């Protein structure tokens, strides 16, 4: 660090985010199962909208995102005035930290929670606080015990990444009921679409003035590269977030492709169906190989080995076979590998490779 020109306190505590590895040198047949991407890619409608958007690249985009907000509201039965769109849901998380947490404030999340909560808290100068989990699952009592008069934000991903576990509505309600008066609860619904009959927390947002939900086009919609996410919250919160949002944070391309993706029910249904089918298959196969694996509610599974060394060795073998999964030591889970549920051939290759490692022991 420069000795006179220095960033704000907290910033140098941020470890650079390591994205899921994308390629293996010298291989062109590598399968990427490290970033929870949709194995079927974007849907046809999204691709068509992307092509069409090219003709209007000289125009500045909408600043109020009205068309996308109205489409989201119609799809999920929400109030379009209380939706905010961002560059991925990461940007909504950033806005929340920037707007509500600063020096001396605490941002609370759970032990194996999504890394962006800590990063965004530090970037805002706030203090990140992690509450312990129980059996790799959000522990509401531990979160409640960690709340203080300085807590300004509580982040819970439900289902959580990288564990894949989730907590029931009853627990989310208990958490919301226990919030100190100055704190907001943020329900991160990045994987909500993968859970049947689940609203991601929308009803909770409707019934309170201190709960926000974040959602994304990056996972089931297969648009991680496009960078579109959104948030739903009480009017007073959305009003605050819009004040710090750049007027042109989303391009016309992002807005129109997102809108088109919402209408592609065929792509969504296929993605959901295949994910459920291969997730069940993959979990069963891992258990049959003697590994441990909590029940996942998302589009990845967390394989648990006997030791960090064994997870490391398995990861090395998978790489040598052209298979990229995610090491999750940064999440405090060095004995685990997070494997995105791929298509059937990818899942079969992963299980075959892991079986080779297990067989060698
Ligand atoms: C993938 C993911 C997101 C989404 O990030 P985007 O910025 O929308 O791509 C948010 N939260 C969690 C827990 C995730 O796993």
Coordinates of C-alpha atoms and ligand atoms in Angstrom, one line a residue:
X1 CA 0.0 0.0 0.0
X2 CA 1.1 3.5 -0.7
X3 CA 2.3 5.3 2.5
X4 CA 0.4 8.6 2.0
X5 CA -2.3 8.0 -0.6
X6 CA -4.5 5.5 1.2
X7 CA -8.0 4.1 0.7
X8 CA -10.7 4.3 3.2
X9 CA -10.4 2.0 6.3
X10 CA -11.6 -1.5 5.6
X11 CA -10.8 -1.6 1.9
X12 CA -7.4 -3.3 2.3
X13 CA -9.1 -6.0 4.4
X14 CA -11.0 -7.2 1.4
X15 CA -9.5 -10.3 -0.2
X16 CA -9.9 -10.2 -3.9
X17 CA -12.9 -12.2 -5.0
X18 CA -11.8 -15.4 -6.8
X19 CA -14.4 -16.3 -9.4
X20 CA -15.0 -19.9 -10.4
X21 CA -12.1 -21.1 -12.5
X22 CA -13.2 -21.0 -16.1
X23 CA -10.7 -23.0 -18.1
X24 CA -7.9 -25.5 -17.9
X25 CA -4.7 -24.8 -19.9
X26 CA -4.2 -27.1 -22.8
X27 CA -7.7 -28.5 -22.8
X28 CA -10.7 -27.5 -24.9
X29 CA -13.1 -30.1 -23.6
X30 CA -13.2 -28.7 -20.0
X31 CA -16.6 -28.7 -18.3
X32 CA -17.2 -25.7 -16.0
X33 CA -19.2 -26.6 -12.9
X34 CA -17.7 -23.9 -10.7
X35 CA -20.1 -20.9 -10.9
X36 CA -23.6 -22.3 -10.6
X37 CA -24.3 -21.5 -14.2
X38 CA -27.3 -22.9 -16.1
X39 CA -25.9 -25.9 -18.1
X40 CA -28.3 -25.1 -21.0
X41 CA -27.2 -21.5 -21.3
X42 CA -29.6 -18.7 -21.9
X43 CA -33.0 -19.4 -23.5
X44 CA -33.8 -18.8 -27.2
X45 CA -35.9 -15.7 -26.4
X46 CA -33.1 -14.1 -24.5
X47 CA -30.7 -14.8 -27.4
X48 CA -33.1 -13.3 -29.9
X49 CA -33.6 -10.2 -27.7
X50 CA -29.8 -9.8 -27.5
X51 CA -29.5 -9.8 -31.3
X52 CA -32.3 -7.3 -31.6
X53 CA -30.8 -4.9 -29.0
X54 CA -27.8 -4.4 -31.3
X55 CA -29.7 -2.0 -33.5
X56 CA -30.3 0.5 -30.7
X57 CA -26.8 0.7 -29.2
X58 CA -26.5 4.4 -30.0
X59 CA -29.4 5.2 -27.7
X60 CA -29.0 5.8 -24.0
X61 CA -31.0 3.3 -21.9
X62 CA -34.0 3.9 -19.8
X63 CA -33.1 5.3 -16.4
X64 CA -36.2 4.1 -14.6
X65 CA -36.2 0.5 -15.9
X66 CA -40.0 0.8 -16.1
X67 CA -40.6 -2.0 -18.7
X68 CA -38.5 -4.6 -16.9
X69 CA -40.0 -3.6 -13.5
X70 CA -43.5 -4.0 -14.9
X71 CA -42.6 -7.3 -16.4
X72 CA -41.1 -8.5 -13.1
X73 CA -44.1 -7.3 -11.2
X74 CA -46.5 -9.2 -13.5
X75 CA -44.4 -12.4 -13.3
X76 CA -44.1 -12.5 -9.6
X77 CA -47.3 -10.5 -8.6
X78 CA -45.4 -7.6 -7.0
X79 CA -45.7 -3.8 -6.9
X80 CA -43.5 -2.5 -9.8
X81 CA -42.9 0.7 -7.8
X82 CA -41.0 -1.2 -5.1
X83 CA -38.6 -3.0 -7.5
X84 CA -35.0 -1.8 -8.2
X85 CA -32.8 -3.3 -10.9
X86 CA -29.1 -3.6 -10.7
X87 CA -25.9 -4.9 -12.3
X88 CA -26.5 -8.3 -10.9
X89 CA -27.9 -8.7 -7.4
X90 CA -24.4 -8.0 -6.3
X91 CA -25.1 -4.3 -7.1
X92 CA -28.2 -4.4 -5.0
X93 CA -26.1 -5.8 -2.1
X94 CA -23.6 -3.0 -2.7
X95 CA -26.3 -0.3 -2.7
X96 CA -27.7 -1.7 0.6
X97 CA -24.3 -1.6 2.3
X98 CA -23.4 1.8 0.9
X99 CA -26.8 3.3 2.0
X100 CA -27.3 1.7 5.4
X101 CA -23.9 0.8 6.8
X102 CA -20.8 2.9 7.5
X103 CA -18.0 3.2 10.1
X104 CA -19.0 1.6 13.4
X105 CA -22.0 -0.2 12.0
X106 CA -22.2 -4.0 11.8
X107 CA -23.3 -6.1 8.9
X108 CA -24.4 -9.5 10.0
X109 CA -24.5 -12.8 8.0
X110 CA -24.0 -16.4 8.7
X111 CA -20.7 -18.3 8.8
X112 CA -20.8 -19.9 5.4
X113 CA -22.8 -17.1 3.9
X114 CA -22.2 -15.6 0.4
X115 CA -18.8 -13.8 0.2
X116 CA -20.2 -10.6 -1.2
X117 CA -21.8 -9.6 2.1
X118 CA -18.5 -9.3 3.8
X119 CA -16.9 -7.7 0.7
X120 CA -19.6 -5.1 0.4
X121 CA -19.7 -4.4 4.2
X122 CA -15.9 -3.7 4.2
X123 CA -16.2 -1.6 1.1
X124 CA -18.7 0.6 2.9
X125 CA -16.4 0.9 5.9
X126 CA -18.7 -1.2 8.1
X127 CA -17.7 -4.1 10.3
X128 CA -18.7 -7.6 9.0
X129 CA -19.9 -10.0 11.6
X130 CA -20.4 -13.7 11.0
X131 CA -22.7 -15.8 13.2
X132 CA -22.0 -19.6 13.5
X133 CA -24.1 -22.1 11.6
X134 CA -25.4 -25.4 12.7
X135 CA -24.6 -28.4 10.4
X136 CA -23.9 -26.0 7.5
X137 CA -27.3 -24.4 7.9
X138 CA -28.3 -20.9 8.8
X139 CA -28.8 -20.8 12.6
X140 CA -31.4 -18.1 13.3
X141 CA -30.8 -18.2 17.1
X142 CA -27.1 -17.6 16.5
X143 CA -27.9 -14.6 14.2
X144 CA -30.3 -13.2 16.8
X145 CA -27.7 -13.6 19.5
X146 CA -25.2 -11.7 17.4
X147 CA -27.5 -8.7 16.9
X148 CA -26.4 -5.5 18.6
X149 CA -27.5 -1.8 18.7
X150 CA -25.0 -1.4 15.8
X151 CA -26.4 -4.0 13.5
X152 CA -27.7 -2.3 10.4
X153 CA -28.1 -5.1 7.9
X154 CA -28.7 -8.9 8.3
X155 CA -28.1 -10.9 5.1
X156 CA -29.5 -14.4 4.7
X157 CA -29.3 -16.3 1.4
X158 CA -32.2 -18.8 1.3
X159 CA -31.2 -21.3 -0.1
X160 CA -27.6 -20.5 0.8
X161 CA -24.6 -20.7 -1.4
X162 CA -22.3 -22.7 -1.1
X163 CA -24.1 -25.0 1.3
X164 CA -27.4 -25.4 -0.7
X165 CA -29.3 -25.7 2.6
X166 CA -32.3 -23.5 3.5
X167 CA -34.4 -22.5 6.5
X168 CA -38.2 -22.7 6.7
X169 CA -40.5 -19.7 6.6
X170 CA -41.1 -20.1 10.3
X171 CA -37.4 -19.4 11.0
X172 CA -37.3 -16.4 8.6
X173 CA -40.3 -14.9 10.5
X174 CA -38.5 -15.5 13.8
X175 CA -35.5 -13.7 12.5
X176 CA -37.6 -10.7 11.2
X177 CA -39.4 -10.5 14.5
X178 CA -36.1 -10.3 16.4
X179 CA -34.6 -7.5 14.3
X180 CA -33.4 -4.4 16.3
X181 CA -35.3 -1.3 15.2
X182 CA -32.4 0.2 13.2
X183 CA -31.8 -3.0 11.1
X184 CA -32.9 -4.3 7.7
X185 CA -33.2 -8.0 6.9
X186 CA -32.1 -8.8 3.4
X187 CA -33.3 -12.2 2.0
X188 CA -31.1 -13.2 -0.9
X189 CA -33.2 -15.3 -3.3
X190 CA -30.6 -16.0 -6.0
X191 CA -31.8 -19.7 -6.0
X192 CA -35.5 -19.1 -5.1
X193 CA -36.7 -20.3 -8.5
X194 CA -35.2 -23.8 -7.8
X195 CA -37.5 -24.2 -4.8
X196 CA -41.1 -25.2 -5.5
X197 CA -43.8 -23.1 -4.1
X198 CA -41.4 -20.6 -2.7
X199 CA -41.7 -16.8 -3.2
X200 CA -38.1 -16.0 -2.1
X201 CA -39.4 -13.8 0.7
X202 CA -41.7 -11.6 -1.3
X203 CA -44.6 -12.1 1.2
X204 CA -42.3 -11.2 4.0
X205 CA -41.4 -8.0 2.2
X206 CA -45.1 -7.2 1.8
X207 CA -45.9 -7.5 5.4
X208 CA -43.0 -5.5 7.0
X209 CA -41.2 -2.3 6.5
X210 CA -37.7 -3.7 7.3
X211 CA -37.3 -6.7 4.9
X212 CA -35.8 -6.6 1.4
X213 CA -35.5 -9.4 -1.1
X214 CA -32.8 -9.7 -3.8
X215 CA -33.1 -11.8 -6.9
X216 CA -31.1 -12.4 -10.1
X217 CA -31.1 -13.4 -13.7
X218 CA -27.7 -15.1 -13.3
X219 CA -28.8 -18.6 -12.2
X220 CA -32.0 -20.3 -13.5
X221 CA -32.3 -17.7 -16.4
X222 CA -28.7 -18.6 -17.5
X223 CA -27.7 -14.9 -17.8
X224 CA -24.7 -14.6 -15.4
X225 CA -22.6 -12.9 -18.1
X226 CA -25.3 -10.3 -18.8
X227 CA -25.3 -9.0 -15.2
X228 CA -28.9 -8.3 -14.2
X229 CA -30.4 -8.6 -10.8
X230 CA -33.1 -6.8 -8.8
X231 CA -34.4 -6.1 -5.4
X232 CA -37.9 -5.8 -3.9
X233 CA -38.5 -3.8 -0.7
X234 CA -40.5 -1.3 1.2
X235 CA -41.0 2.1 -0.5
X236 CA -38.7 4.0 1.8
X237 CA -35.8 1.6 1.1
X238 CA -36.2 1.6 -2.7
X239 CA -36.3 5.4 -2.6
X240 CA -33.0 5.5 -0.8
X241 CA -31.3 2.9 -3.1
X242 CA -32.5 4.8 -6.2
X243 CA -30.6 7.9 -5.0
X244 CA -27.3 6.1 -5.1
X245 CA -28.0 4.0 -8.2
X246 CA -26.3 5.4 -11.3
X247 CA -28.9 6.6 -13.8
X248 CA -27.6 4.4 -16.5
X249 CA -26.5 1.4 -14.4
X250 CA -28.2 -1.1 -16.8
X251 CA -27.8 -1.0 -20.6
X252 CA -30.8 -1.4 -23.0
X253 CA -29.4 -4.8 -23.9
X254 CA -29.5 -5.9 -20.2
X255 CA -33.0 -4.6 -19.7
X256 CA -34.5 -6.1 -22.9
X257 CA -32.8 -9.5 -22.6
X258 CA -33.9 -9.8 -19.0
X259 CA -37.4 -8.9 -19.9
X260 CA -37.4 -11.5 -22.7
X261 CA -36.0 -14.2 -20.4
X262 CA -39.0 -13.8 -18.1
X263 CA -41.4 -14.9 -20.8
X264 CA -39.4 -18.1 -21.8
X265 CA -41.4 -20.5 -19.7
X266 CA -40.2 -23.4 -21.8
X267 CA -36.6 -22.7 -21.0
X268 CA -37.3 -22.2 -17.3
X269 CA -39.3 -25.4 -17.0
X270 CA -36.7 -27.4 -18.7
X271 CA -33.9 -25.9 -16.6
X272 CA -35.9 -26.6 -13.4
X273 CA -36.9 -30.2 -14.4
X274 CA -33.4 -31.2 -15.5
X275 CA -31.8 -29.6 -12.4
X276 CA -34.1 -31.5 -10.1
X277 CA -33.5 -34.8 -11.9
X278 CA -29.7 -34.5 -12.1
X279 CA -29.4 -33.1 -8.6
X280 CA -31.1 -36.1 -7.1
X281 CA -28.9 -38.4 -9.2
X282 CA -25.7 -36.6 -8.3
X283 CA -26.5 -36.5 -4.6
X284 CA -27.3 -40.2 -4.6
X285 CA -24.1 -41.1 -6.5
X286 CA -22.0 -39.1 -4.1
X287 CA -23.6 -40.8 -1.1
X288 CA -23.0 -44.2 -2.8
X289 CA -19.3 -43.3 -3.0
X290 CA -19.3 -42.8 0.7
X291 CA -19.1 -39.0 0.6
X292 CA -21.4 -36.8 2.7
X293 CA -23.8 -34.4 1.1
X294 CA -26.5 -32.2 2.7
X295 CA -29.8 -32.0 0.8
X296 CA -29.4 -29.2 -1.7
X297 CA -32.3 -26.8 -2.7
X298 CA -30.3 -25.1 -5.4
X299 CA -28.5 -25.9 -8.7
X300 CA -25.3 -27.2 -7.0
X301 CA -24.4 -29.8 -4.4
X302 CA -21.8 -29.6 -1.7
X303 CA -19.7 -32.8 -1.5
X304 CA -18.1 -33.3 1.9
X305 CA -14.9 -35.3 2.1
X306 CA -13.2 -36.8 5.2
X307 CA -10.5 -34.1 5.2
X308 CA -9.4 -31.0 3.4
X309 CA -6.5 -33.0 2.0
X310 CA -8.9 -35.5 0.4
X311 CA -11.0 -32.6 -1.1
X312 CA -7.8 -31.1 -2.5
X313 CA -6.7 -34.4 -4.0
X314 CA -10.1 -34.9 -5.6
X315 CA -10.1 -31.4 -7.0
X316 CA -6.7 -32.0 -8.6
X317 CA -7.9 -35.3 -10.1
X318 CA -11.1 -33.6 -11.4
X319 CA -9.0 -30.9 -13.0
X320 CA -6.8 -33.5 -14.7
X321 CA -10.0 -35.0 -16.1
X322 CA -11.1 -31.6 -17.5
X323 CA -13.7 -31.0 -14.8
X324 CA -13.8 -27.7 -13.0
X325 CA -15.6 -27.6 -9.6
X326 CA -15.4 -25.0 -6.8
X327 CA -13.1 -25.3 -3.8
X328 CA -14.8 -23.5 -0.9
X329 CA -12.0 -22.9 1.6
X330 CA -12.8 -19.2 1.4
X331 CA -16.2 -20.1 2.8
X332 CA -14.7 -21.9 5.7
X333 CA -15.4 -25.3 4.1
X334 CA -12.0 -26.7 3.0
X335 CA -13.2 -30.3 3.3
X336 CA -15.9 -29.7 0.7
X337 CA -16.2 -29.2 -3.1
X338 CA -19.2 -27.3 -4.5
X339 CA -20.3 -28.9 -7.8
X340 CA -22.8 -27.2 -10.0
X341 CA -25.5 -29.5 -11.3
X342 CA -24.5 -29.9 -15.0
X343 CA -26.3 -31.7 -17.7
X344 CA -26.4 -35.5 -17.6
X345 CA -23.1 -36.1 -19.4
X346 CA -21.3 -33.6 -17.2
X347 CA -22.7 -35.1 -14.0
X348 CA -21.7 -38.6 -15.1
X349 CA -18.2 -37.5 -15.9
X350 CA -17.8 -35.9 -12.4
X351 CA -19.1 -39.0 -10.6
X352 CA -16.9 -41.3 -12.7
X353 CA -13.8 -39.2 -11.8
X354 CA -14.6 -39.0 -8.1
X355 CA -15.1 -42.8 -8.1
X356 CA -11.6 -43.2 -9.5
X357 CA -10.2 -41.1 -6.6
X358 CA -12.2 -43.0 -4.0
X359 CA -11.2 -46.3 -5.5
X360 CA -7.5 -45.4 -5.1
X361 CA -7.7 -44.9 -1.4
Ligands
LIG1 C1 -24.9 -16.2 -7.6 C2 -25.4 -15.5 -6.4 C3 -25.9 -14.2 -6.4 C4 -26.1 -13.5 -7.7 O1 -25.1 -12.7 -8.1 P1 -25.4 -11.8 -9.4 O2 -24.6 -10.6 -9.0 O3 -26.9 -11.5 -9.5 O4 -24.8 -12.5 -10.6 C5 -26.4 -13.6 -5.3 N1 -26.4 -14.2 -4.1 C6 -25.9 -15.5 -4.0 C7 -26.0 -16.2 -2.7 C8 -25.4 -16.1 -5.1 O5 -25.0 -17.4 -5.0

